[in-house]
Coordinates of C-alpha atoms in Angstrom, one line a residue:
Chain A
X1 CA 35.7 4.8 28.6
X2 CA 34.4 4.5 25.0
X3 CA 34.6 1.0 25.0
X4 CA 32.5 0.1 28.0
X5 CA 29.2 0.6 26.6
X6 CA 28.6 -2.8 25.4
X7 CA 31.4 -4.8 27.1
X8 CA 29.4 -6.0 30.1
X9 CA 30.4 -9.3 29.8
X10 CA 33.9 -8.3 29.2
X11 CA 34.1 -10.5 25.7
X12 CA 31.2 -9.7 23.4
X13 CA 33.4 -9.5 20.2
X14 CA 31.9 -9.2 16.6
X15 CA 34.4 -6.5 15.0
X16 CA 36.5 -7.1 12.1
X17 CA 40.1 -7.2 13.6
X18 CA 43.4 -6.4 11.5
X19 CA 45.6 -9.4 11.4
X20 CA 48.7 -7.5 9.8
X21 CA 49.4 -4.3 8.1
X22 CA 51.3 -3.4 5.2
X23 CA 52.2 -0.3 3.2
X24 CA 51.3 0.7 -0.3
X25 CA 51.8 4.0 -1.8
X26 CA 52.1 5.6 1.5
X27 CA 49.0 4.1 2.9
X28 CA 48.8 1.9 5.7
X29 CA 46.5 -1.2 4.6
X30 CA 45.6 -3.9 6.7
X31 CA 44.6 -7.7 6.0
X32 CA 41.6 -8.1 8.2
X33 CA 39.7 -11.3 9.6
X34 CA 37.3 -10.8 6.7
X35 CA 40.1 -11.4 4.1
X36 CA 41.2 -14.4 6.0
X37 CA 37.6 -15.9 6.2
X38 CA 36.8 -15.0 2.7
X39 CA 39.9 -16.9 1.4
X40 CA 38.9 -20.0 3.4
X41 CA 35.4 -19.5 1.9
X42 CA 36.9 -19.4 -1.7
X43 CA 39.4 -22.3 -0.9
X44 CA 36.6 -24.7 -0.1
X45 CA 34.5 -23.7 -2.9
X46 CA 37.5 -24.3 -5.1
X47 CA 38.1 -27.7 -3.5
X48 CA 34.3 -28.2 -4.2
X49 CA 34.5 -27.1 -7.7
X50 CA 37.6 -29.2 -8.7
X51 CA 36.3 -32.2 -7.2
X52 CA 32.8 -31.9 -9.0
X53 CA 34.9 -31.2 -12.2
X54 CA 36.6 -34.5 -11.7
X55 CA 33.7 -36.4 -11.1
X56 CA 31.9 -35.2 -14.2
X57 CA 35.0 -35.9 -16.1
X58 CA 34.4 -39.7 -15.8
X59 CA 30.4 -39.1 -15.6
X60 CA 28.1 -42.0 -16.1
X61 CA 24.7 -42.4 -17.9
X62 CA 23.1 -43.3 -14.5
X63 CA 24.2 -41.0 -11.8
X64 CA 25.0 -42.1 -8.5
X65 CA 26.3 -40.8 -5.3
X66 CA 28.3 -37.5 -5.8
X67 CA 27.3 -37.2 -9.5
X68 CA 23.6 -37.2 -8.1
X69 CA 24.1 -34.3 -5.5
X70 CA 25.9 -32.3 -7.9
X71 CA 23.2 -32.6 -10.6
X72 CA 20.7 -31.7 -8.1
X73 CA 22.4 -28.5 -7.1
X74 CA 23.0 -27.5 -10.7
X75 CA 19.6 -28.2 -12.0
X76 CA 18.2 -26.4 -9.0
X77 CA 20.4 -23.2 -9.8
X78 CA 19.3 -23.3 -13.5
X79 CA 15.8 -23.6 -12.7
X80 CA 15.9 -20.4 -10.2
X81 CA 17.5 -18.5 -13.3
X82 CA 15.3 -19.9 -16.1
X83 CA 12.1 -19.3 -13.8
X84 CA 13.2 -15.4 -13.2
X85 CA 14.8 -14.4 -16.5
X86 CA 12.9 -16.6 -19.1
X87 CA 14.5 -16.6 -22.5
X88 CA 17.6 -14.4 -21.5
X89 CA 18.8 -16.8 -18.7
X90 CA 21.2 -18.6 -20.8
X91 CA 23.7 -16.0 -20.7
X92 CA 23.3 -15.5 -16.9
X93 CA 22.9 -18.7 -15.5
X94 CA 26.8 -19.4 -14.8
X95 CA 27.1 -15.9 -13.0
X96 CA 24.1 -16.3 -10.8
X97 CA 24.8 -19.9 -10.0
X98 CA 28.4 -18.8 -8.8
X99 CA 26.9 -15.8 -7.0
X100 CA 24.3 -17.9 -5.1
X101 CA 26.9 -20.6 -3.8
X102 CA 29.4 -17.9 -2.7
X103 CA 26.9 -16.1 -1.0
X104 CA 25.1 -18.9 0.6
X105 CA 28.6 -20.3 1.7
X106 CA 29.6 -17.1 3.1
X107 CA 26.5 -16.7 5.1
X108 CA 26.6 -20.0 6.5
X109 CA 30.2 -19.9 7.6
X110 CA 29.1 -18.7 10.8
X111 CA 28.2 -21.8 11.7
X112 CA 31.7 -23.0 11.5
X113 CA 33.0 -20.2 13.7
X114 CA 34.3 -17.7 11.1
X115 CA 32.9 -14.4 10.9
X116 CA 30.7 -14.2 7.7
X117 CA 32.5 -12.4 4.9
X118 CA 29.2 -11.0 4.1
X119 CA 28.9 -9.4 7.3
X120 CA 31.6 -6.8 5.9
X121 CA 30.3 -4.1 3.7
X122 CA 33.8 -4.2 1.7
X123 CA 32.4 -7.5 0.4
X124 CA 28.6 -6.9 -0.2
X125 CA 29.4 -3.3 -2.0
X126 CA 31.3 -4.9 -4.5
X127 CA 28.5 -7.4 -5.2
X128 CA 26.1 -4.8 -5.5
X129 CA 28.4 -2.7 -8.0
X130 CA 28.6 -5.9 -10.1
X131 CA 25.0 -6.5 -10.3
X132 CA 24.9 -2.6 -11.3
X133 CA 27.1 -2.8 -14.2
X134 CA 25.6 -6.0 -15.5
X135 CA 22.4 -4.3 -15.4
X136 CA 23.7 -1.0 -17.3
X137 CA 25.9 -2.8 -19.8
X138 CA 22.9 -5.3 -20.8
X139 CA 20.7 -2.2 -21.1
X140 CA 23.1 -0.6 -23.7
X141 CA 23.5 -4.1 -25.3
X142 CA 19.8 -4.6 -26.0
X143 CA 18.1 -1.3 -26.3
X144 CA 19.1 1.7 -28.5
X145 CA 20.1 4.9 -26.7
X146 CA 17.1 6.6 -27.8
X147 CA 15.0 4.1 -26.4
X148 CA 16.9 4.1 -23.2
X149 CA 16.4 8.1 -23.0
X150 CA 12.5 7.8 -23.5
X151 CA 12.7 5.1 -20.6
X152 CA 14.6 7.4 -18.5
X153 CA 12.2 10.6 -18.9
X154 CA 9.4 7.7 -18.8
X155 CA 6.2 9.3 -17.0
X156 CA 6.7 12.7 -19.1
X157 CA 7.3 12.5 -22.7
X158 CA 11.0 12.4 -23.9
X159 CA 11.5 16.3 -24.9
X160 CA 10.6 17.2 -21.1
X161 CA 13.4 15.4 -19.1
X162 CA 12.1 17.1 -15.8
X163 CA 11.9 13.3 -14.5
X164 CA 15.3 12.3 -15.7
X165 CA 17.2 13.0 -12.1
X166 CA 14.8 11.2 -10.0
X167 CA 14.7 8.1 -12.6
X168 CA 18.5 8.3 -12.3
X169 CA 18.6 8.4 -8.4
X170 CA 16.4 5.5 -8.5
X171 CA 19.2 3.5 -10.7
X172 CA 22.1 4.4 -8.4
X173 CA 20.1 3.5 -5.5
X174 CA 19.7 -0.2 -6.8
X175 CA 23.5 -1.3 -5.6
X176 CA 23.4 0.5 -2.5
X177 CA 19.8 -1.1 -1.2
X178 CA 21.0 -4.4 -2.8
X179 CA 24.3 -4.5 -0.8
X180 CA 23.1 -2.9 2.5
X181 CA 20.2 -5.5 2.8
X182 CA 22.4 -8.4 2.6
X183 CA 25.2 -7.0 4.7
X184 CA 22.7 -5.8 7.4
X185 CA 21.0 -9.2 7.4
X186 CA 24.2 -11.1 8.2
X187 CA 25.3 -8.3 10.5
X188 CA 22.4 -8.5 12.5
X189 CA 22.8 -12.3 13.1
X190 CA 26.4 -12.0 14.0
X191 CA 25.7 -9.3 16.7
X192 CA 23.1 -11.5 18.2
X193 CA 25.2 -14.6 18.2
X194 CA 27.9 -12.7 19.7
X195 CA 25.7 -11.2 22.4
X196 CA 24.4 -14.4 23.4
X197 CA 27.6 -16.0 23.4
X198 CA 29.2 -13.4 25.2
X199 CA 27.0 -12.0 27.5
X200 CA 25.1 -15.4 28.6
X201 CA 28.3 -17.2 28.4
X202 CA 27.3 -19.1 31.8
X203 CA 24.1 -20.3 30.4
X204 CA 24.9 -20.6 26.6
X205 CA 25.0 -24.2 26.2
X206 CA 23.4 -26.2 23.3
X207 CA 20.4 -23.9 23.1
X208 CA 21.9 -21.3 20.9
X209 CA 22.0 -24.1 18.3
X210 CA 18.1 -23.2 17.5
X211 CA 19.5 -19.3 16.9
X212 CA 22.1 -20.4 14.8
X213 CA 19.7 -22.4 12.5
X214 CA 17.6 -19.2 12.2
X215 CA 20.3 -16.7 12.0
X216 CA 22.7 -18.5 9.9
X217 CA 20.9 -20.9 7.8
X218 CA 17.4 -20.1 7.2
X219 CA 18.1 -16.0 7.2
X220 CA 21.4 -16.7 5.4
X221 CA 19.8 -18.9 2.8
X222 CA 16.7 -16.6 2.4
X223 CA 19.1 -13.4 1.8
X224 CA 21.1 -15.4 -0.6
X225 CA 18.0 -16.2 -2.6
X226 CA 16.7 -12.7 -2.4
X227 CA 19.9 -11.4 -3.6
X228 CA 20.2 -13.7 -6.7
X229 CA 16.4 -13.1 -7.6
X230 CA 16.7 -9.2 -7.5
X231 CA 19.9 -9.4 -9.5
X232 CA 18.2 -11.4 -12.2
X233 CA 14.8 -9.3 -12.2
X234 CA 16.6 -6.1 -12.6
X235 CA 18.8 -7.3 -15.3
X236 CA 15.8 -9.1 -17.1
X237 CA 13.9 -5.8 -16.9
X238 CA 16.8 -4.1 -18.3
X239 CA 16.9 -6.5 -21.1
X240 CA 13.3 -6.0 -21.9
X241 CA 11.4 -7.9 -24.7
X242 CA 14.1 -7.6 -27.2
X243 CA 15.5 -10.8 -28.8
X244 CA 18.8 -9.7 -30.1
X245 CA 21.6 -7.2 -29.3
X246 CA 21.3 -3.9 -30.9
X247 CA 24.4 -4.6 -33.1
X248 CA 23.1 -8.0 -34.6
X249 CA 19.8 -6.7 -35.1
X250 CA 21.2 -3.7 -37.3
X251 CA 23.1 -6.2 -39.1
X252 CA 20.2 -8.4 -39.6
X253 CA 18.1 -5.5 -40.9
X254 CA 21.0 -4.6 -43.3
X255 CA 21.1 -8.1 -44.6
X256 CA 17.0 -8.2 -45.3
X257 CA 17.6 -5.0 -47.3
X258 CA 20.1 -6.3 -49.2
X259 CA 18.4 -9.6 -50.2
X260 CA 15.3 -7.4 -50.8
X261 CA 17.1 -5.1 -53.2
X262 CA 19.0 -8.1 -55.0
X263 CA 15.3 -9.6 -55.3
X264 CA 14.1 -6.4 -56.9
X265 CA 16.8 -6.3 -59.2
X266 CA 16.3 -9.8 -60.6
Chain B
X1 CA 29.0 24.4 24.5
X2 CA 31.2 21.4 25.9
X3 CA 29.7 17.9 26.8
X4 CA 30.8 15.1 28.8
X5 CA 31.8 12.1 27.0
X6 CA 29.5 9.7 28.9
X7 CA 26.5 12.2 28.3
X8 CA 27.3 11.9 24.4
X9 CA 27.3 8.1 24.8
X10 CA 24.3 8.0 26.7
X11 CA 22.4 10.0 24.2
X12 CA 23.7 7.9 21.3
X13 CA 22.2 5.0 23.2
X14 CA 19.0 6.3 23.5
X15 CA 19.2 7.5 19.7
X16 CA 20.1 3.9 18.8
X17 CA 17.1 2.8 20.7
X18 CA 14.8 5.2 19.1
X19 CA 16.1 4.1 15.6
X20 CA 14.9 0.6 16.1
X21 CA 11.4 2.1 16.0
X22 CA 11.9 1.8 12.2
X23 CA 11.3 -2.0 12.9
X24 CA 7.6 -1.3 13.4
X25 CA 7.0 -0.8 9.6
X26 CA 8.3 -3.8 7.8
X27 CA 6.9 -6.0 10.9
X28 CA 3.7 -4.8 9.8
X29 CA 4.5 -5.0 6.1
X30 CA 5.8 -8.4 6.1
X31 CA 2.7 -9.7 8.1
X32 CA 0.4 -8.3 5.5
X33 CA 2.4 -10.0 2.9
X34 CA 2.4 -13.2 4.8
X35 CA -1.2 -13.2 5.4
X36 CA -2.1 -12.4 1.5
X37 CA 0.4 -15.2 0.6
X38 CA -1.5 -17.8 3.1
X39 CA -4.7 -16.6 1.5
X40 CA -3.4 -16.9 -2.0
X41 CA -2.0 -20.9 -1.2
X42 CA -5.8 -21.6 0.5
X43 CA -7.2 -20.3 -2.8
X44 CA -5.0 -22.0 -5.2
X45 CA -2.5 -24.4 -3.6
X46 CA -1.3 -25.7 -6.9
X47 CA 0.5 -22.3 -7.2
X48 CA 2.4 -22.8 -3.8
X49 CA 6.2 -22.3 -5.2
X50 CA 5.5 -19.2 -7.2
X51 CA 3.4 -17.6 -4.3
X52 CA 6.1 -18.3 -1.7
X53 CA 8.9 -16.8 -4.1
X54 CA 7.2 -13.8 -4.8
X55 CA 6.2 -13.2 -1.1
X56 CA 9.7 -14.2 0.1
X57 CA 10.8 -11.1 -2.7
X58 CA 8.4 -8.7 -1.5
X59 CA 9.3 -9.2 2.0
X60 CA 12.8 -8.9 1.8
X61 CA 12.3 -5.6 -0.1
X62 CA 10.1 -4.5 2.7
X63 CA 12.7 -5.2 4.9
X64 CA 15.0 -2.7 3.9
X65 CA 13.8 0.2 5.9
X66 CA 13.8 -1.8 9.0
X67 CA 17.6 -2.9 8.3
X68 CA 18.4 1.0 7.7
X69 CA 17.3 1.6 11.1
X70 CA 19.3 -1.2 12.6
X71 CA 22.4 0.2 10.8
X72 CA 21.9 3.6 12.2
X73 CA 21.6 2.1 15.5
X74 CA 24.7 0.2 14.8
X75 CA 26.8 3.2 13.9
X76 CA 25.6 5.0 16.6
X77 CA 26.4 2.2 19.3
X78 CA 29.9 1.0 17.9
X79 CA 31.0 3.6 15.3
X80 CA 30.3 6.7 17.9
X81 CA 30.3 9.2 15.1
X82 CA 29.3 12.1 17.6
X83 CA 32.1 11.6 20.2
X84 CA 34.6 14.8 19.2

């Protein structure tokens, strides 16, 4: 008992399994199927990146074949970064591009019979935490502490920080909702496909391909796009309207004051 | 009070089904977003790309509450937190 609840067909399986266990500081840890799948995805991506680098080392003026395809991919990724972040896209294009390709390959690896690595909360939560730390590092780089404090108390005046805890909870909800959205979407597709193959295995010929197109390709691509767009939107709104980081603005101000003083003396 | 294991599993299954009522809200919300998106494309076909991306972003955010319901159902069915 206990397992019989969904094992009507006897072979419904979408769980993460341990491959082998090892001891670290007295804890038993497991290398799971998620690790294996993420390793395969990363290997494929590395091979792709190395091949792309080799092609671009002898790139032609007039692109052809593979060079053309890679240029289209890079232009598309730069395009969504520029569209969502505007002036501050320059520093984040590479991160968002790599994030996009990684999540996309992870999501569509279900087509190849892998269990998608993003259907493991241990993969999506670090992605959410990366976004969270990028947002707040850039918030402190581009805004003074006083303006951040004013922003955190925002509907009320800054000397009355009653609204502060609510704004802080809103900030901490960002990585959780980001990672849970990606995780639950990919997991629901995985569970659906496992149910179709497990319970309808007698008649599951050819037509599950249509479900794969929806759950793996369409849903995976949409969720990838949404994750990257939300990451960029949060970072762009944390940066705000400022052109330069706080430190550089301060140095420029000092320099301007100095030249003004020198002008007065002369 | 002692409960039979099967009773707890059955109640978990009912709870999982009830948790998926959460799917109504995002369905309505996404439908409204898609409807307004369609009418916006009808009024201004040139801005189709911008409208599409904004609509997809809004729909994905609206979907989150439904996914929380799905997660609760999954936890009840597969992790079985109520079993002693």
